[in-house]
mmCIF file of C-alpha atoms in Angstrom:
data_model
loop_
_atom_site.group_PDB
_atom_site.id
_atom_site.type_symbol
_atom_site.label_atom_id
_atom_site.label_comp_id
_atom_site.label_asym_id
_atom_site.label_seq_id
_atom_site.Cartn_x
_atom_site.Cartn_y
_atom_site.Cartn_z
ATOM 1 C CA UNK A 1376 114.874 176.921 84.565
ATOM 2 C CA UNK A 1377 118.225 177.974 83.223
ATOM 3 C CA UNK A 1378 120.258 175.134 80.499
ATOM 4 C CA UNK A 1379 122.401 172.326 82.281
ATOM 5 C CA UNK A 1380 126.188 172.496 80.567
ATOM 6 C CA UNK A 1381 128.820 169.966 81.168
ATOM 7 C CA UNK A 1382 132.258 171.036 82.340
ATOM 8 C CA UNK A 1383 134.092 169.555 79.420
ATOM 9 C CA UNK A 1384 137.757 169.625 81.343
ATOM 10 C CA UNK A 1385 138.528 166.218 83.308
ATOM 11 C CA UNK A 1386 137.798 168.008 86.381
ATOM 12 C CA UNK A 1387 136.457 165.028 88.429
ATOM 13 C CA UNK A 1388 136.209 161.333 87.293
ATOM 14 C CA UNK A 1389 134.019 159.810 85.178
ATOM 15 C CA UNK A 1390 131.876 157.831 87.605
ATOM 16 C CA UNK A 1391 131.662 161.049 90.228
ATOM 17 C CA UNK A 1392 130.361 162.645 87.642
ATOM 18 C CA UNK A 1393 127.896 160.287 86.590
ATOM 19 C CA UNK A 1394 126.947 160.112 90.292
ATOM 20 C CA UNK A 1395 125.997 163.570 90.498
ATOM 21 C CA UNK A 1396 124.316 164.285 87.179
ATOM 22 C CA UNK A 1397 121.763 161.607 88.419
ATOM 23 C CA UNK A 1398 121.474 162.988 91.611
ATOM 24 C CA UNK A 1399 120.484 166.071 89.666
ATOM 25 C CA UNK A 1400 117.604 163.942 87.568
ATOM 26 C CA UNK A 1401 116.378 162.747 91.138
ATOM 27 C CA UNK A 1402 116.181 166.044 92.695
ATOM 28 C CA UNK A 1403 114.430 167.716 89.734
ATOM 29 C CA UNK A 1404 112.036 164.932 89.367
ATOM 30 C CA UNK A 1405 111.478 164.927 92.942
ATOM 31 C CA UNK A 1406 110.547 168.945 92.927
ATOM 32 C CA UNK A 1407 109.487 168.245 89.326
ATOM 33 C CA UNK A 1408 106.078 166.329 90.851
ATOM 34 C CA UNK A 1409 105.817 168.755 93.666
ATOM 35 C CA UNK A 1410 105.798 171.476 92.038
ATOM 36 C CA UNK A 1411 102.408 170.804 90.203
ATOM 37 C CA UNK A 1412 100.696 171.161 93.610
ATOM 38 C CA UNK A 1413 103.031 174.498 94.471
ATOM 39 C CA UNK A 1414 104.914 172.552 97.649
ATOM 40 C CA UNK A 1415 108.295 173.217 98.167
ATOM 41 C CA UNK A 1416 110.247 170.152 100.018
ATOM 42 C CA UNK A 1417 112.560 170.298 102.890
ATOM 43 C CA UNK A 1418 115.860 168.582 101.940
ATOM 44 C CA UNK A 1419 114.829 165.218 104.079
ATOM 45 C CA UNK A 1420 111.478 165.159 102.316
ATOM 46 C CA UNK A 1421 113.285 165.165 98.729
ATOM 47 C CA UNK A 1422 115.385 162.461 100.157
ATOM 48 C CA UNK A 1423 112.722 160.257 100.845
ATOM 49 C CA UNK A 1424 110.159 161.096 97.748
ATOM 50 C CA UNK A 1425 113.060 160.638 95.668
ATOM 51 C CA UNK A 1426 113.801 157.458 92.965
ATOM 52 C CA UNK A 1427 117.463 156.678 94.126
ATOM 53 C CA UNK A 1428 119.571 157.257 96.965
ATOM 54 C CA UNK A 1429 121.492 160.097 97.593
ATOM 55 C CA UNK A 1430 123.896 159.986 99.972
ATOM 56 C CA UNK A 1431 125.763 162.541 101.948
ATOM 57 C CA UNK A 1432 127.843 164.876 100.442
ATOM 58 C CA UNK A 1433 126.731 163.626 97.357
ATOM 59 C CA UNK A 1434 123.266 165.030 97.507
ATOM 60 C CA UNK A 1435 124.161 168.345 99.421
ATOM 61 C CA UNK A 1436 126.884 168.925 96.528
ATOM 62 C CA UNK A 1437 123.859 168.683 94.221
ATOM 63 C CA UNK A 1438 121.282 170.593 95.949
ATOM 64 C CA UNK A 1439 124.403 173.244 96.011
ATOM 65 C CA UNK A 1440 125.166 173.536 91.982
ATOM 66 C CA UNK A 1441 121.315 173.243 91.217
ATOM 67 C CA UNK A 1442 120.945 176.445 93.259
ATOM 68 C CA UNK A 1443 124.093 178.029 91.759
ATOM 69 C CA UNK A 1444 122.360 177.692 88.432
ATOM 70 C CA UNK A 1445 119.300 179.005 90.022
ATOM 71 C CA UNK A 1446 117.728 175.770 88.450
ATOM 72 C CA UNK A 1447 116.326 175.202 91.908
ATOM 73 C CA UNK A 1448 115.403 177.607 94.758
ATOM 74 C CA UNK A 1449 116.007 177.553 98.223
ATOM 75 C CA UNK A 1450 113.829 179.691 100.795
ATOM 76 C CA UNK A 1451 114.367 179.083 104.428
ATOM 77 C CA UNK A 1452 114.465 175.361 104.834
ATOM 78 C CA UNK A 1453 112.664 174.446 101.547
ATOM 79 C CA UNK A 1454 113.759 173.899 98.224
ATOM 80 C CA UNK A 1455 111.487 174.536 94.919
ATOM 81 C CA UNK A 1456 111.754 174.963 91.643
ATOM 82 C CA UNK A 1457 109.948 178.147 91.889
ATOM 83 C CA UNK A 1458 111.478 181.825 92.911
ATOM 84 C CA UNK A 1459 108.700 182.114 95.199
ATOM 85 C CA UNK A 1460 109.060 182.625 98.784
ATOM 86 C CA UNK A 1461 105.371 183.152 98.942
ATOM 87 C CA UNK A 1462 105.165 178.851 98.897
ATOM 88 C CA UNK A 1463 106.645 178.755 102.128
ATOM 89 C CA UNK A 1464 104.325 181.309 104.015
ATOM 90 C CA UNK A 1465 101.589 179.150 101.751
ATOM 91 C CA UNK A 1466 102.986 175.829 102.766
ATOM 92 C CA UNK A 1467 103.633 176.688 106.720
ATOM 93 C CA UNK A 1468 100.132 177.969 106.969
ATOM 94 C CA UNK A 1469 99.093 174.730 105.442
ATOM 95 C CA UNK A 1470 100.777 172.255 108.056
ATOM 96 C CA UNK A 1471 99.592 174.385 110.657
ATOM 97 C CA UNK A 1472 95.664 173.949 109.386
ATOM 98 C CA UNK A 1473 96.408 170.197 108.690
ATOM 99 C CA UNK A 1474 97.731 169.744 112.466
ATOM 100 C CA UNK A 1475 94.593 170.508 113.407
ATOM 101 C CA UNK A 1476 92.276 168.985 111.030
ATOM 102 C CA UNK A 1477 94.238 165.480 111.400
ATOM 103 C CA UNK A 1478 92.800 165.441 114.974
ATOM 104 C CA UNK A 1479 89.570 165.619 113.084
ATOM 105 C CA UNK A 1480 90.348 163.274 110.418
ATOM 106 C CA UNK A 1481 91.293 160.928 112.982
ATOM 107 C CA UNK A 1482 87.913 160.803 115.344
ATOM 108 C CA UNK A 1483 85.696 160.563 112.152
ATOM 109 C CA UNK A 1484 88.015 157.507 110.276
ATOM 110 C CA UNK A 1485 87.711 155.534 113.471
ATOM 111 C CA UNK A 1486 84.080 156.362 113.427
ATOM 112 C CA UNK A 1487 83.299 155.116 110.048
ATOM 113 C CA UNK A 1488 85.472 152.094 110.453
ATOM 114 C CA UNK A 1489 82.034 151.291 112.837
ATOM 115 C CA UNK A 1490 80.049 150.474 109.706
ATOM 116 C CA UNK A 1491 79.008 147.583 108.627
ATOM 117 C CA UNK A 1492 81.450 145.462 106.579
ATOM 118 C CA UNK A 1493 84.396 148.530 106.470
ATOM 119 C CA UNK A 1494 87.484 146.521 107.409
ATOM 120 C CA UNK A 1495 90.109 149.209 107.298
ATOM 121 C CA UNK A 1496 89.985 153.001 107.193
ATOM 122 C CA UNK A 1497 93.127 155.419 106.025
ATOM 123 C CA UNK A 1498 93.245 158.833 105.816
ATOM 124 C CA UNK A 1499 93.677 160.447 102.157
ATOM 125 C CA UNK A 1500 94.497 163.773 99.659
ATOM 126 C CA UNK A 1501 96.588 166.630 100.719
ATOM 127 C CA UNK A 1502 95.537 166.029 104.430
ATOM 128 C CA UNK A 1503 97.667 162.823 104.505
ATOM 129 C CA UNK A 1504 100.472 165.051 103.135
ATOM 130 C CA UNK A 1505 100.491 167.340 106.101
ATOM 131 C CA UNK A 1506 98.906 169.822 104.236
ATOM 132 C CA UNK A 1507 95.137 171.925 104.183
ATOM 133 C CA UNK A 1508 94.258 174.877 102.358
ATOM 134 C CA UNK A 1509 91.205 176.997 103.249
ATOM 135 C CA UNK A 1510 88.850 174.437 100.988
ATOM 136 C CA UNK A 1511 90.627 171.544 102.211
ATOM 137 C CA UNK A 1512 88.645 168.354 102.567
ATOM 138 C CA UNK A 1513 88.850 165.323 104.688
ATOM 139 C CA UNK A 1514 89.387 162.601 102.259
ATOM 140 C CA UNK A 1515 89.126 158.949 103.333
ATOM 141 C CA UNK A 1516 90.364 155.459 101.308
ATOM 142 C CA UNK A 1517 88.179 152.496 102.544
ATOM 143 C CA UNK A 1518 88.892 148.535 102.608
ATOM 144 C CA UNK A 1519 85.480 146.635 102.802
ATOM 145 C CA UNK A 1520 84.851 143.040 103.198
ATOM 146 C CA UNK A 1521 84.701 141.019 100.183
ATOM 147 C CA UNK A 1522 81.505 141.456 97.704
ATOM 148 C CA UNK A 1523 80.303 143.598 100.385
ATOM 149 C CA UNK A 1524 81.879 147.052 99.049
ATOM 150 C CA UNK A 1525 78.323 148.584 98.118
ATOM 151 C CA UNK A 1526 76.399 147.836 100.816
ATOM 152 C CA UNK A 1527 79.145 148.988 102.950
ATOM 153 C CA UNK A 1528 79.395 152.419 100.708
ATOM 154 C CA UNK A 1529 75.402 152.800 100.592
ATOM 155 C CA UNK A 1530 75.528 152.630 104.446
ATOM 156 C CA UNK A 1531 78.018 155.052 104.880
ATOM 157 C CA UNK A 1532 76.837 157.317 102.088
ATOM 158 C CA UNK A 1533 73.408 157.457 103.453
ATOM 159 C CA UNK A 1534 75.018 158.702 106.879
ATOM 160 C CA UNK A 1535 76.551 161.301 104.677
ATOM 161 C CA UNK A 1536 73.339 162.953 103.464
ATOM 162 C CA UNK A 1537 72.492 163.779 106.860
ATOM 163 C CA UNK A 1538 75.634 165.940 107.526
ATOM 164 C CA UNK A 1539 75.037 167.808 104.430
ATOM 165 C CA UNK A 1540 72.042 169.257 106.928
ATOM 166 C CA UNK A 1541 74.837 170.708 109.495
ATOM 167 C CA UNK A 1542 77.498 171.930 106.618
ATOM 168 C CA UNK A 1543 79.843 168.969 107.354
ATOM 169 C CA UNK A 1544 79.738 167.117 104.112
ATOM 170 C CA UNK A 1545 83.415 167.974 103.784
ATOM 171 C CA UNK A 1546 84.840 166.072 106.646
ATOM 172 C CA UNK A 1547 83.386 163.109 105.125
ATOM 173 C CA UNK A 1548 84.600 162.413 101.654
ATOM 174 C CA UNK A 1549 84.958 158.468 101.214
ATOM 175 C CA UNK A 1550 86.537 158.871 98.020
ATOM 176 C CA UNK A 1551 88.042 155.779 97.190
ATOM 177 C CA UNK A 1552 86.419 152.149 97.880
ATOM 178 C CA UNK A 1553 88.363 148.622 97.471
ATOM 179 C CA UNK A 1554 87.297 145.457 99.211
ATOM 180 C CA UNK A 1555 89.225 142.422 99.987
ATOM 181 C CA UNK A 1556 89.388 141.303 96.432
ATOM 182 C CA UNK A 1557 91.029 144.170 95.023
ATOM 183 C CA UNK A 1558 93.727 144.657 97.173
ATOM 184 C CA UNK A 1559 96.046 145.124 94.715
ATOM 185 C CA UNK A 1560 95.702 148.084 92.783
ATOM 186 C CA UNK A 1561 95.500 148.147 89.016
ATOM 187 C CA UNK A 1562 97.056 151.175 88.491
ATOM 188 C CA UNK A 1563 100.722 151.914 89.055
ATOM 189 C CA UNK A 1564 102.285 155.404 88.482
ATOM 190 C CA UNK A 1565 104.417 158.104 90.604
ATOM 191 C CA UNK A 1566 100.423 159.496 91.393
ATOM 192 C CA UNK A 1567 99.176 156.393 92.664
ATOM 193 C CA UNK A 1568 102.469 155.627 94.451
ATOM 194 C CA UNK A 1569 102.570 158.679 96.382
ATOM 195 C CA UNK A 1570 98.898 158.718 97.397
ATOM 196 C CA UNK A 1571 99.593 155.005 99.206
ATOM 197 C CA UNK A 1572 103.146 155.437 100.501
ATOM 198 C CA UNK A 1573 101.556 158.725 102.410
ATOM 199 C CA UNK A 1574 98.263 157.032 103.472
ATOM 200 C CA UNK A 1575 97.468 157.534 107.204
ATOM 201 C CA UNK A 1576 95.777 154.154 108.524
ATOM 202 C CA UNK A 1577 93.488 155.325 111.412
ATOM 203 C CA UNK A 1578 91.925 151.645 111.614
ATOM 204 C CA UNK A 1579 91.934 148.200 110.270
ATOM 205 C CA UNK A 1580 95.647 147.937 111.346
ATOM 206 C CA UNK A 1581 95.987 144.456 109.999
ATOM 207 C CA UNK A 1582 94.039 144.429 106.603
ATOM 208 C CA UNK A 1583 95.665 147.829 105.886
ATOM 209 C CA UNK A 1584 99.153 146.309 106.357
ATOM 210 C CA UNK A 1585 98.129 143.178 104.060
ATOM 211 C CA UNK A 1586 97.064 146.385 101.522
ATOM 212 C CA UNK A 1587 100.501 147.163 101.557
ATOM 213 C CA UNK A 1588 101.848 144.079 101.509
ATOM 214 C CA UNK A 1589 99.733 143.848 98.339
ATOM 215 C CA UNK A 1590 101.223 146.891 96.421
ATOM 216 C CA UNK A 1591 105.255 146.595 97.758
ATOM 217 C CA UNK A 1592 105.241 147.824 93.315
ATOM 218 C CA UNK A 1593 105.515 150.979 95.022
ATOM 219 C CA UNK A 1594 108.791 150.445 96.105
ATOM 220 C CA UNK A 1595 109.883 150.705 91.993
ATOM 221 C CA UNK A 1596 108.682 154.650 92.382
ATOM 222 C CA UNK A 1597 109.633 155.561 95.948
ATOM 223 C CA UNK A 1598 112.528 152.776 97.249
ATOM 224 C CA UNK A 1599 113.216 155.205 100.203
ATOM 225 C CA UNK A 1600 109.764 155.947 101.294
ATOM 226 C CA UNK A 1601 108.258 153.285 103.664
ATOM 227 C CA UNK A 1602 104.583 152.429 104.338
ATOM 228 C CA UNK A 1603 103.079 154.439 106.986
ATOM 229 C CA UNK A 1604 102.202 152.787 110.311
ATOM 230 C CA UNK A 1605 98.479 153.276 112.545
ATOM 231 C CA UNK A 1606 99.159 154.902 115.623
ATOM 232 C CA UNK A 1607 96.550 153.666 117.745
ATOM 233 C CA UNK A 1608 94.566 150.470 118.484
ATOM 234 C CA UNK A 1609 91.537 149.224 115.923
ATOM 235 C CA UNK A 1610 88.570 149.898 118.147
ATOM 236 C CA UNK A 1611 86.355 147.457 119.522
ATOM 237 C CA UNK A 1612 83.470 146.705 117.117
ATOM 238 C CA UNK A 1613 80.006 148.143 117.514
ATOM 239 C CA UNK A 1614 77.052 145.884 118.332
ATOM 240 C CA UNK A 1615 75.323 147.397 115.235
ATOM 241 C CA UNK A 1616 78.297 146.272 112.908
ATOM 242 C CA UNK A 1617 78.293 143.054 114.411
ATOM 243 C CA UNK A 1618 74.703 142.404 114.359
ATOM 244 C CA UNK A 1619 74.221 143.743 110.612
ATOM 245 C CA UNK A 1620 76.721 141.935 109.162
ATOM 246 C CA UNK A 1621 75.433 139.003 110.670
ATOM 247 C CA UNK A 1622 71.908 139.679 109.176
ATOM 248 C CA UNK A 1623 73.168 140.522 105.947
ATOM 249 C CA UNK A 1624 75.574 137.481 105.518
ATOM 250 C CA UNK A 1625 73.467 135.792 103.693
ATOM 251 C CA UNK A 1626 72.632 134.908 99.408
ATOM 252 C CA UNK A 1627 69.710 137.275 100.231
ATOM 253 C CA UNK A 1628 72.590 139.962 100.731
ATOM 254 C CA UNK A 1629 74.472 138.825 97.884
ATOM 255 C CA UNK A 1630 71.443 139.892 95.479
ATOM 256 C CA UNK A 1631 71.107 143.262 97.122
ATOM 257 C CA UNK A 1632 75.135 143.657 96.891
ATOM 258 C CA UNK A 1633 74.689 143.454 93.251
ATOM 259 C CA UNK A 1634 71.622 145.577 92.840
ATOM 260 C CA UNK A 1635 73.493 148.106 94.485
ATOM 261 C CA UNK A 1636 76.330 148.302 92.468
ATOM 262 C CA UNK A 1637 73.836 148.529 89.325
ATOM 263 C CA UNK A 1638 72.055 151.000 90.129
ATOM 264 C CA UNK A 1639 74.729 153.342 92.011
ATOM 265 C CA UNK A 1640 76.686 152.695 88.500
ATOM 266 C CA UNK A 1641 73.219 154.193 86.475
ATOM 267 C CA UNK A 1642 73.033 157.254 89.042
ATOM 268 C CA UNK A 1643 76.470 158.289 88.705
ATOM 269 C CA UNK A 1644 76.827 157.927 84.701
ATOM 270 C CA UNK A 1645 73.815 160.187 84.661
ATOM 271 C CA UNK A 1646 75.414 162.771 86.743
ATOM 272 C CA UNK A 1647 77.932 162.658 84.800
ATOM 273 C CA UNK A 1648 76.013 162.651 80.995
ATOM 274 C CA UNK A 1649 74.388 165.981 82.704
ATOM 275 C CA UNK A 1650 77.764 167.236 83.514
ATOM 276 C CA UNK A 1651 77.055 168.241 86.892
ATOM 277 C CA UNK A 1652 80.226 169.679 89.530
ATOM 278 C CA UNK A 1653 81.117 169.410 92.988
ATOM 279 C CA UNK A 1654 81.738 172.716 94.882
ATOM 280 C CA UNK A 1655 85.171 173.323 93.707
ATOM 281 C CA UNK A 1656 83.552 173.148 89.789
ATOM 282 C CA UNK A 1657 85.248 169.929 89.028
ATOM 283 C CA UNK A 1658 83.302 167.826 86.869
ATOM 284 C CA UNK A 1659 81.738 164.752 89.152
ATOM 285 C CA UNK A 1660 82.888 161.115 87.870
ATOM 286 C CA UNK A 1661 82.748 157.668 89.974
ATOM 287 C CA UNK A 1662 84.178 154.760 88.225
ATOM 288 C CA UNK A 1663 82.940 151.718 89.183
ATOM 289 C CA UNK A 1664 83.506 148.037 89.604
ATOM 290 C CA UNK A 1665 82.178 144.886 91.520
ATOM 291 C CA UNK A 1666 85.477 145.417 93.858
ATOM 292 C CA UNK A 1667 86.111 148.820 93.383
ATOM 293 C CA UNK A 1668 84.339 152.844 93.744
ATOM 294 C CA UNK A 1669 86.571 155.664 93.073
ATOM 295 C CA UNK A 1670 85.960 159.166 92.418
ATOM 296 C CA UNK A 1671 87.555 160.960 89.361
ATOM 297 C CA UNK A 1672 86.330 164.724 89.796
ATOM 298 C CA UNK A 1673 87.356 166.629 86.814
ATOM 299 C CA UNK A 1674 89.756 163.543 86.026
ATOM 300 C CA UNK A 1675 92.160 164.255 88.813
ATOM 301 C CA UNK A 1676 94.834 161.931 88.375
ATOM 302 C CA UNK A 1677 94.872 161.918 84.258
ATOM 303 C CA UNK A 1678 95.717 166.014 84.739
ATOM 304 C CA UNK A 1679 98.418 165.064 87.557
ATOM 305 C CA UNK A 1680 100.027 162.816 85.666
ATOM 306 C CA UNK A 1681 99.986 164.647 82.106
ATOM 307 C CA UNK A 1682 101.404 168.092 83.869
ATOM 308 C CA UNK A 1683 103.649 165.689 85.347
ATOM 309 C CA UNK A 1684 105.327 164.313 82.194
ATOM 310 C CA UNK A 1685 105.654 168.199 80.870
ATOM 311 C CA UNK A 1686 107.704 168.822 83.166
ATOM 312 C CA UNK A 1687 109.962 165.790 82.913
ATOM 313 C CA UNK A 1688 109.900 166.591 79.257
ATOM 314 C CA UNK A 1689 111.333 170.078 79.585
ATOM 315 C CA UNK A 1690 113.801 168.574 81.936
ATOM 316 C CA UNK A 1691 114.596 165.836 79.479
ATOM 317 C CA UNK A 1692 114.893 168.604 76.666
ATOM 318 C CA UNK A 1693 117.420 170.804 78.535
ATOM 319 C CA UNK A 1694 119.359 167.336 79.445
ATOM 320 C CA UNK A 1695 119.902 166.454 75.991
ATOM 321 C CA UNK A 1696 120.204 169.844 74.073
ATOM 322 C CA UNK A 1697 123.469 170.928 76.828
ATOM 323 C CA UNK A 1698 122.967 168.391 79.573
ATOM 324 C CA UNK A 1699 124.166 168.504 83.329
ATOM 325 C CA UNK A 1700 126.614 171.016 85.073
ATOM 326 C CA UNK A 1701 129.529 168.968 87.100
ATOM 327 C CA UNK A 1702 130.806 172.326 88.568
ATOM 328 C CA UNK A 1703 134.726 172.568 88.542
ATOM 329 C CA UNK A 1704 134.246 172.830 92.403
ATOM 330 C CA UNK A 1705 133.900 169.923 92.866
#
């Protein structure tokens, strides 16, 4: 990215030029994040990822002397930091393979929501983000009942075993585990904030919207960006749900609850001592808690966020070495 200068002559006032010199800081911190996962934004997508408003003309003025630099790049309808029309083709192909595999996503979230004790069931990853590459996954976050998360999770993982038999393992990755006692979530960065304010409820309507009632800290990231809203109706429970959890409600149930947190705890620091990968070679990692399962392959989010703060510091760097260019245009 080329240096920011400031127009030293009193072209415009003071506060219009403060206006759009942060308008510039949004909209590179905006692409900034983006750009880690190669995805150019449309204009209305940096709008509503973005920290502040930017109204009209405001933002178009900005968008307009950022790509006059050539500090940011437009192709088509989408705006990156990157010279690289290739994204586009890359990110259009993606949308179109994520149309398809949302219909997917969809069917097997409202199936799992049939297991015992799952409450709510959203849809996760890149696939929430409109997007799928050829690998792509179907990544699920789950809301279980309280102190019932691992016999919930053992249920459903068991299920999983028997689709690695017909190659589907990959449609069912149930990633990320709270129940009803950790509803709000410890960890709050621009990572964690985008993952929930693009979550795709598919069921559990009403505990999913007390979820994000729980986290409105969002909001502090992504102001613009509202929660998304299930589509359809929760369906009906299953007479095995409602017949298991009414066997396993119980202090019987409450001992095997916390046997099998132990010992899923054991099996996955073991997996992870022997450094064994998942089929994209990131290392495999599950950290645990009573209310809490979440998978950390190859430390996802601690990479995001690091390659994340590079960029912000390069940004910062040309900021205060020459600062912002208020274009005499204007």
């Amino acid at each position: 990215m080329k240096q920011f200068i400031i127009n030293k002559q009193p072209v415009i006032k003071r506060k219009e030029e403060a206006d759009i010199i942060s308008c510039q800081q949004s909209v590179l911190r905006t692409l900034a994040y983006f750009d880690i996962f190669h995805y150019p934004l449309n204009a209305e997508e940096i709008r509503i990822f973005a920290d502040t408003e930017m109204p009209d003309p405001l933002f178009t003025t900005c968008l307009q002397q950022l790509q006059e630099e050539d500090i940011v790049f437009a192709h088509h309808e989408f705006y990156s930091l990157q010279n690289n029309p290739l994204l586009v083709h890359r990110r259009r192909r993606g949308n179109e393979r994520a149309a398809q595999l949302l219909l997917k996503a969809e069917r097997i979230g409202r199936f799992l929501y049939q297991f015992p004790f799952v409450r709510a069931v959203g849809i996760s990853g890149s696939l929430s983000k409109n997007f799928a590459d050829e690998k792509a996954d179907i990544d699920f976050f789950i809301i279980t009942s309280a102190n019932r998360l691992w016999i919930a999770r053992t249920f459903m993982h068991l299920f999983k075993k028997l689709t690695y038999l017909a190659g589907r393992q990959h449609f069912y990755c149930m990633n990320y585990y709270i129940d009803e006692k950790a509803m709000l979530l410890e960890e709050k960065n621009i990572f964690t904030a985008i993952e929930l304010k693009t979550l795709l409820p598919v069921s559990g309507e009403k505990i999913m919207q007390q979820f994000f009632g729980a986290n409105k800290w969002t909001d502090q990231w992504l102001p613009l960006c509202d929660f998304r809203l299930q589509q359809r109706k929760d369906p009906s429970r299953s007479w095995f749900k409602q017949c298991t959890e009414w066997l396993l409600s119980n202090r019987v149930a409450n001992q095997l609850e916390n046997y099998l947190f132990k010992i899923t705890t054991r099996r996955w620091e073991k997996k992870a001592a022997q450094g064994k990968r998942n089929r994209k070679g990131q290392a495999l990692g599950l950290i645990t808690g009573k209310h809490f399962a979440k998978s950390n392959s190859g430390s996802f989010q601690e990479k995001i966020l690091l390659q994340y703060e590079q960029r912000l510091s390069l940004i910062k760097e040309r900021e205060h070495s020459s600062s912002f260019i208020v274009s005499s245009a204007t």
